Amino acid sequence: PALHRQRHEFVIDFVRSYKPKKVVDLGCSECSLLKQLKFHLEIELLAGVDIDGAILKKKMCGLAPLSTDYLQPRNDQLRIDLYQGSVTQKDARLIGFDLVTSIELIEHLTLADVKLFSEVVFGYMTPVAVIVSTPNADFNPLFRRMSGFRHSDHKFEWSRAEFKSWALKVCLDYGYEVEFSGVGQAPPGYQENVGFCSQIGVFHRLGVSEVCNTLCSTDAEDVSSYTLLYSKIF
Ligand code: SAM
């Protein structure tokens, strides 16, 4: 399957094993991951954030329930909220989620903004788990005719060592542990070890107990810097 599908499949496999109830996709763009996640019945709150309000407005109608959605009855309601906003800014409505996904987003931020992103996601939103994917620069020599980055809007593309060093610092600063993975294998017979095409870090907050996830977040400042563009209950 195409690489973007493999990245989404990776998230869906995680959702199947960990069964998070509240999930937010940062940089949700055309909402294609959200559209797949809405079929996972254990999810009660699904949110998406993107800085590009126009793309959300264009694509959000695709999240509406189809008549066939009702063939599989849910025990609980599902709410889907879409926000226009920047991941460099805090919004109290996104505190205390079970899972935050950031798929091919951070490489669109300046390094100064990546620092803010880390603080907002790991230090403020304090989710139980975070999945971050970003291009692996070690893989780039396999794209023969490429010069520069994979996409003109990318501000950087990190080697595995650079990604690891950012991720380990985040863990140290905010109390998480991380496992490295990825999607997109090098073709068979390729000699050098270049890793995956997209590298993925899966973070888990240390010392999480069920109670803590709600208690820890109650003293957070009440800011709302995002604009709610869509909110529907199924
Ligand atoms: N996550 C999508 C997926 O898996 O199909 C693709 C993401 S796309 C490559 C990057 C997205 O990040 C764009 O939709 C862009 O508008 C969004 N973005 C860039 N900077 C952002 C920011 N500071 N805050 C929120 N979203 C941002």
GROMACS .gro file of C-alpha atoms and ligand atoms in nm:
model
  261
    1PRO     CA    1   0.000   0.000   0.000
    2ALA     CA    2   0.095   0.365  -0.047
    3LEU     CA    3   0.312   0.515   0.225
    4HIS     CA    4   0.044   0.751   0.362
    5ARG     CA    5  -0.188   0.450   0.400
    6GLN     CA    6   0.084   0.259   0.584
    7ARG     CA    7   0.126   0.549   0.828
    8HIS     CA    8  -0.246   0.554   0.897
    9GLU     CA    9  -0.253   0.172   0.928
   10PHE     CA   10   0.022   0.204   1.190
   11VAL     CA   11  -0.200   0.437   1.396
   12ILE     CA   12  -0.504   0.212   1.349
   13ASP     CA   13  -0.308  -0.094   1.470
   14PHE     CA   14  -0.211   0.105   1.779
   15VAL     CA   15  -0.574   0.202   1.838
   16ARG     CA   16  -0.676  -0.164   1.804
   17SER     CA   17  -0.434  -0.271   2.076
   18TYR     CA   18  -0.459   0.022   2.320
   19LYS     CA   19  -0.826   0.118   2.270
   20PRO     CA   20  -0.795   0.490   2.349
   21LYS     CA   21  -1.122   0.673   2.419
   22LYS     CA   22  -1.007   1.026   2.332
   23VAL     CA   23  -0.789   1.076   2.025
   24VAL     CA   24  -0.667   1.396   1.861
   25ASP     CA   25  -0.492   1.414   1.523
   26LEU     CA   26  -0.266   1.718   1.490
   27GLY     CA   27  -0.213   1.851   1.136
   28CYS     CA   28  -0.518   1.646   1.032
   29SER     CA   29  -0.527   1.815   0.688
   30GLU     CA   30  -0.788   1.637   0.473
   31CYS     CA   31  -0.918   1.441   0.777
   32SER     CA   32  -0.842   1.108   0.612
   33LEU     CA   33  -0.706   0.950   0.931
   34LEU     CA   34  -1.005   1.081   1.131
   35LYS     CA   35  -1.241   0.930   0.875
   36GLN     CA   36  -1.093   0.587   0.940
   37LEU     CA   37  -1.076   0.629   1.317
   38LYS     CA   38  -1.445   0.709   1.348
   39PHE     CA   39  -1.523   0.342   1.287
   40HIS     CA   40  -1.336   0.235   1.600
   41LEU     CA   41  -1.619   0.193   1.842
   42GLU     CA   42  -1.420   0.238   2.161
   43ILE     CA   43  -1.340   0.599   2.065
   44GLU     CA   44  -1.574   0.852   2.229
   45LEU     CA   45  -1.406   1.177   2.135
   46LEU     CA   46  -1.218   1.232   1.812
   47ALA     CA   47  -1.059   1.572   1.748
   48GLY     CA   48  -0.856   1.718   1.465
   49VAL     CA   49  -0.642   2.032   1.454
   50ASP     CA   50  -0.494   2.206   1.151
   51ILE     CA   51  -0.363   2.557   1.094
   52ASP     CA   52  -0.528   2.553   0.751
   53GLY     CA   53  -0.895   2.630   0.818
   54ALA     CA   54  -0.980   2.627   0.447
   55ILE     CA   55  -0.877   2.265   0.402
   56LEU     CA   56  -1.080   2.162   0.709
   57LYS     CA   57  -1.388   2.345   0.582
   58LYS     CA   58  -1.351   2.178   0.245
   59LYS     CA   59  -1.311   1.825   0.382
   60MET     CA   60  -1.512   1.818   0.704
   61CYS     CA   61  -1.840   1.722   0.537
   62GLY     CA   62  -1.680   1.382   0.470
   63LEU     CA   63  -1.690   1.314   0.846
   64ALA     CA   64  -2.070   1.319   0.861
   65PRO     CA   65  -2.230   0.985   0.939
   66LEU     CA   66  -2.344   0.779   0.644
   67SER     CA   67  -2.667   0.581   0.679
   68THR     CA   68  -2.456   0.264   0.683
   69ASP     CA   69  -2.268   0.392   0.992
   70TYR     CA   70  -2.580   0.311   1.191
   71LEU     CA   71  -2.576  -0.055   1.094
   72GLN     CA   72  -2.310  -0.115   1.358
   73PRO     CA   73  -2.461   0.022   1.679
   74ARG     CA   74  -2.233   0.195   1.928
   75ASN     CA   75  -2.257   0.161   2.304
   76ASP     CA   76  -2.143   0.518   2.355
   77GLN     CA   77  -2.176   0.833   2.154
   78LEU     CA   78  -1.897   0.958   1.937
   79ARG     CA   79  -1.822   1.331   1.918
   80ILE     CA   80  -1.596   1.471   1.647
   81ASP     CA   81  -1.449   1.820   1.693
   82LEU     CA   82  -1.236   2.001   1.436
   83TYR     CA   83  -1.028   2.303   1.529
   84GLN     CA   84  -0.841   2.558   1.326
   85GLY     CA   85  -0.530   2.639   1.527
   86SER     CA   86  -0.155   2.604   1.557
   87VAL     CA   87   0.014   2.321   1.745
   88THR     CA   88   0.256   2.582   1.878
   89GLN     CA   89  -0.029   2.722   2.091
   90LYS     CA   90  -0.205   2.578   2.393
   91ASP     CA   91  -0.574   2.505   2.412
   92ALA     CA   92  -0.725   2.357   2.728
   93ARG     CA   93  -0.985   2.160   2.531
   94LEU     CA   94  -0.707   1.926   2.419
   95ILE     CA   95  -0.574   1.837   2.764
   96GLY     CA   96  -0.588   1.482   2.892
   97PHE     CA   97  -0.637   1.278   2.573
   98ASP     CA   98  -0.543   0.911   2.557
   99LEU     CA   99  -0.369   0.945   2.221
  100VAL     CA  100  -0.224   1.234   2.019
  101THR     CA  101  -0.112   1.164   1.664
  102SER     CA  102   0.119   1.388   1.462
  103ILE     CA  103   0.165   1.233   1.119
  104GLU     CA  104   0.411   1.413   0.887
  105LEU     CA  105   0.359   1.743   1.066
  106ILE     CA  106   0.674   1.845   1.257
  107GLU     CA  107   0.892   1.877   0.944
  108HIS     CA  108   0.660   2.164   0.837
  109LEU     CA  109   0.758   2.362   1.151
  110THR     CA  110   1.069   2.568   1.212
  111LEU     CA  111   1.298   2.424   1.480
  112ALA     CA  112   1.186   2.701   1.717
  113ASP     CA  113   0.825   2.592   1.657
  114VAL     CA  114   0.915   2.224   1.710
  115LYS     CA  115   1.028   2.330   2.057
  116LEU     CA  116   0.690   2.495   2.121
  117PHE     CA  117   0.513   2.188   1.978
  118SER     CA  118   0.702   1.964   2.225
  119GLU     CA  119   0.605   2.188   2.514
  120VAL     CA  120   0.240   2.210   2.407
  121VAL     CA  121   0.195   1.838   2.334
  122PHE     CA  122   0.405   1.668   2.602
  123GLY     CA  123   0.415   1.940   2.866
  124TYR     CA  124   0.062   2.085   2.843
  125MET     CA  125  -0.173   1.837   2.672
  126THR     CA  126   0.000   1.551   2.866
  127PRO     CA  127  -0.163   1.266   2.672
  128VAL     CA  128  -0.113   0.904   2.774
  129ALA     CA  129   0.043   0.824   2.435
  130VAL     CA  130   0.179   1.018   2.136
  131ILE     CA  131   0.263   0.892   1.787
  132VAL     CA  132   0.495   1.118   1.583
  133SER     CA  133   0.595   1.037   1.225
  134THR     CA  134   0.839   1.234   1.010
  135PRO     CA  135   1.057   1.161   0.704
  136ASN     CA  136   1.380   0.971   0.768
  137ALA     CA  137   1.662   1.157   0.591
  138ASP     CA  138   1.883   0.842   0.602
  139PHE     CA  139   1.641   0.691   0.349
  140ASN     CA  140   1.663   0.983   0.103
  141PRO     CA  141   1.958   0.849  -0.105
  142LEU     CA  142   1.713   0.584  -0.229
  143PHE     CA  143   1.516   0.857  -0.407
  144ARG     CA  144   1.760   0.886  -0.694
  145ARG     CA  145   1.645   1.203  -0.863
  146MET     CA  146   1.569   1.401  -0.550
  147SER     CA  147   1.749   1.720  -0.464
  148GLY     CA  148   1.670   1.906  -0.143
  149PHE     CA  149   1.380   1.783   0.070
  150ARG     CA  150   1.093   1.550  -0.020
  151HIS     CA  151   0.850   1.841  -0.016
  152SER     CA  152   0.911   2.212  -0.077
  153ASP     CA  153   0.735   2.309   0.248
  154HIS     CA  154   0.961   2.091   0.466
  155LYS     CA  155   1.179   2.299   0.698
  156PHE     CA  156   1.402   2.000   0.779
  157GLU     CA  157   1.425   1.625   0.738
  158TRP     CA  158   1.592   1.445   1.025
  159SER     CA  159   1.826   1.146   1.021
  160ARG     CA  160   1.737   0.868   1.264
  161ALA     CA  161   2.002   1.003   1.502
  162GLU     CA  162   1.852   1.355   1.495
  163PHE     CA  163   1.498   1.226   1.549
  164LYS     CA  164   1.621   1.008   1.835
  165SER     CA  165   1.799   1.295   2.002
  166TRP     CA  166   1.486   1.518   1.986
  167ALA     CA  167   1.266   1.233   2.113
  168LEU     CA  168   1.493   1.141   2.404
  169LYS     CA  169   1.513   1.505   2.513
  170VAL     CA  170   1.132   1.524   2.509
  171CYS     CA  171   1.118   1.209   2.726
  172LEU     CA  172   1.364   1.355   2.974
  173ASP     CA  173   1.195   1.696   2.988
  174TYR     CA  174   0.834   1.576   3.016
  175GLY     CA  175   0.843   1.224   3.162
  176TYR     CA  176   0.778   0.995   2.867
  177GLU     CA  177   0.941   0.684   2.722
  178VAL     CA  178   0.973   0.624   2.348
  179GLU     CA  179   0.998   0.332   2.108
  180PHE     CA  180   1.123   0.384   1.754
  181SER     CA  181   0.960   0.227   1.454
  182GLY     CA  182   0.855   0.324   1.105
  183VAL     CA  183   0.683   0.234   0.780
  184GLY     CA  184   0.810   0.196   0.423
  185GLN     CA  185   1.078  -0.070   0.384
  186ALA     CA  186   1.384  -0.031   0.161
  187PRO     CA  187   1.360  -0.255  -0.148
  188PRO     CA  188   1.482  -0.613  -0.094
  189GLY     CA  189   1.850  -0.660  -0.163
  190TYR     CA  190   1.934  -0.306  -0.067
  191GLN     CA  191   2.264  -0.346   0.112
  192GLU     CA  192   2.293  -0.051   0.343
  193ASN     CA  193   2.080  -0.015   0.653
  194VAL     CA  194   1.885   0.304   0.587
  195GLY     CA  195   1.587   0.239   0.812
  196PHE     CA  196   1.224   0.309   0.724
  197CYS     CA  197   1.109   0.573   0.474
  198SER     CA  198   0.892   0.737   0.747
  199GLN     CA  199   1.031   0.715   1.097
  200ILE     CA  200   0.788   0.690   1.386
  201GLY     CA  201   0.827   0.750   1.759
  202VAL     CA  202   0.565   0.600   1.991
  203PHE     CA  203   0.569   0.777   2.327
  204HIS     CA  204   0.407   0.663   2.652
  205ARG     CA  205   0.373   0.884   2.955
  206LEU     CA  206   0.557   0.748   3.256
  207GLY     CA  207   0.371   0.661   3.573
  208VAL     CA  208   0.022   0.681   3.423
  209SER     CA  209  -0.261   0.553   3.633
  210GLU     CA  210  -0.622   0.574   3.518
  211VAL     CA  211  -0.702   0.832   3.785
  212CYS     CA  212  -0.403   1.051   3.713
  213ASN     CA  213  -0.505   1.135   3.359
  214THR     CA  214  -0.799   1.342   3.475
  215LEU     CA  215  -0.658   1.462   3.807
  216CYS     CA  216  -0.326   1.587   3.671
  217SER     CA  217  -0.493   1.813   3.420
  218THR     CA  218  -0.743   1.991   3.643
  219ASP     CA  219  -0.503   2.263   3.756
  220ALA     CA  220  -0.401   2.363   3.402
  221GLU     CA  221  -0.463   2.717   3.281
  222ASP     CA  222  -0.787   2.757   3.093
  223VAL     CA  223  -0.686   2.885   2.752
  224SER     CA  224  -0.868   2.843   2.425
  225SER     CA  225  -0.669   2.967   2.130
  226TYR     CA  226  -0.821   2.736   1.867
  227THR     CA  227  -1.137   2.802   1.667
  228LEU     CA  228  -1.395   2.523   1.672
  229LEU     CA  229  -1.507   2.476   1.311
  230TYR     CA  230  -1.705   2.155   1.341
  231SER     CA  231  -1.860   1.960   1.624
  232LYS     CA  232  -2.096   1.669   1.567
  233ILE     CA  233  -2.232   1.394   1.784
  234PHE     CA  234  -2.306   1.063   1.617
  235SAM     N1  235  -0.139   1.430   0.887
  235SAM     C1  236  -0.177   1.428   0.746
  235SAM     C2  237  -0.189   1.288   0.696
  235SAM     O1  238  -0.144   1.196   0.764
  235SAM     O2  239  -0.245   1.268   0.587
  235SAM     C3  240  -0.080   1.502   0.657
  235SAM     C4  241  -0.022   1.623   0.713
  235SAM     S1  242   0.032   1.746   0.596
  235SAM     C5  243   0.175   1.679   0.527
  235SAM     C6  244   0.084   1.870   0.710
  235SAM     C7  245  -0.031   1.945   0.770
  235SAM     O3  246   0.015   2.019   0.882
  235SAM     C8  247  -0.093   2.045   0.674
  235SAM     O4  248  -0.231   2.020   0.662
  235SAM     C9  249  -0.065   2.180   0.739
  235SAM     O5  250  -0.169   2.274   0.718
  235SAM    C10  251  -0.053   2.141   0.885
  235SAM     N2  252   0.025   2.237   0.967
  235SAM    C11  253   0.140   2.300   0.936
  235SAM     N3  254   0.180   2.379   1.038
  235SAM    C12  255   0.088   2.364   1.137
  235SAM    C13  256   0.073   2.420   1.268
  235SAM     N4  257   0.163   2.506   1.317
  235SAM     N5  258  -0.032   2.383   1.342
  235SAM    C14  259  -0.124   2.295   1.292
  235SAM     N6  260  -0.115   2.239   1.170
  235SAM    C15  261  -0.011   2.273   1.093
   0.00000   0.00000   0.00000
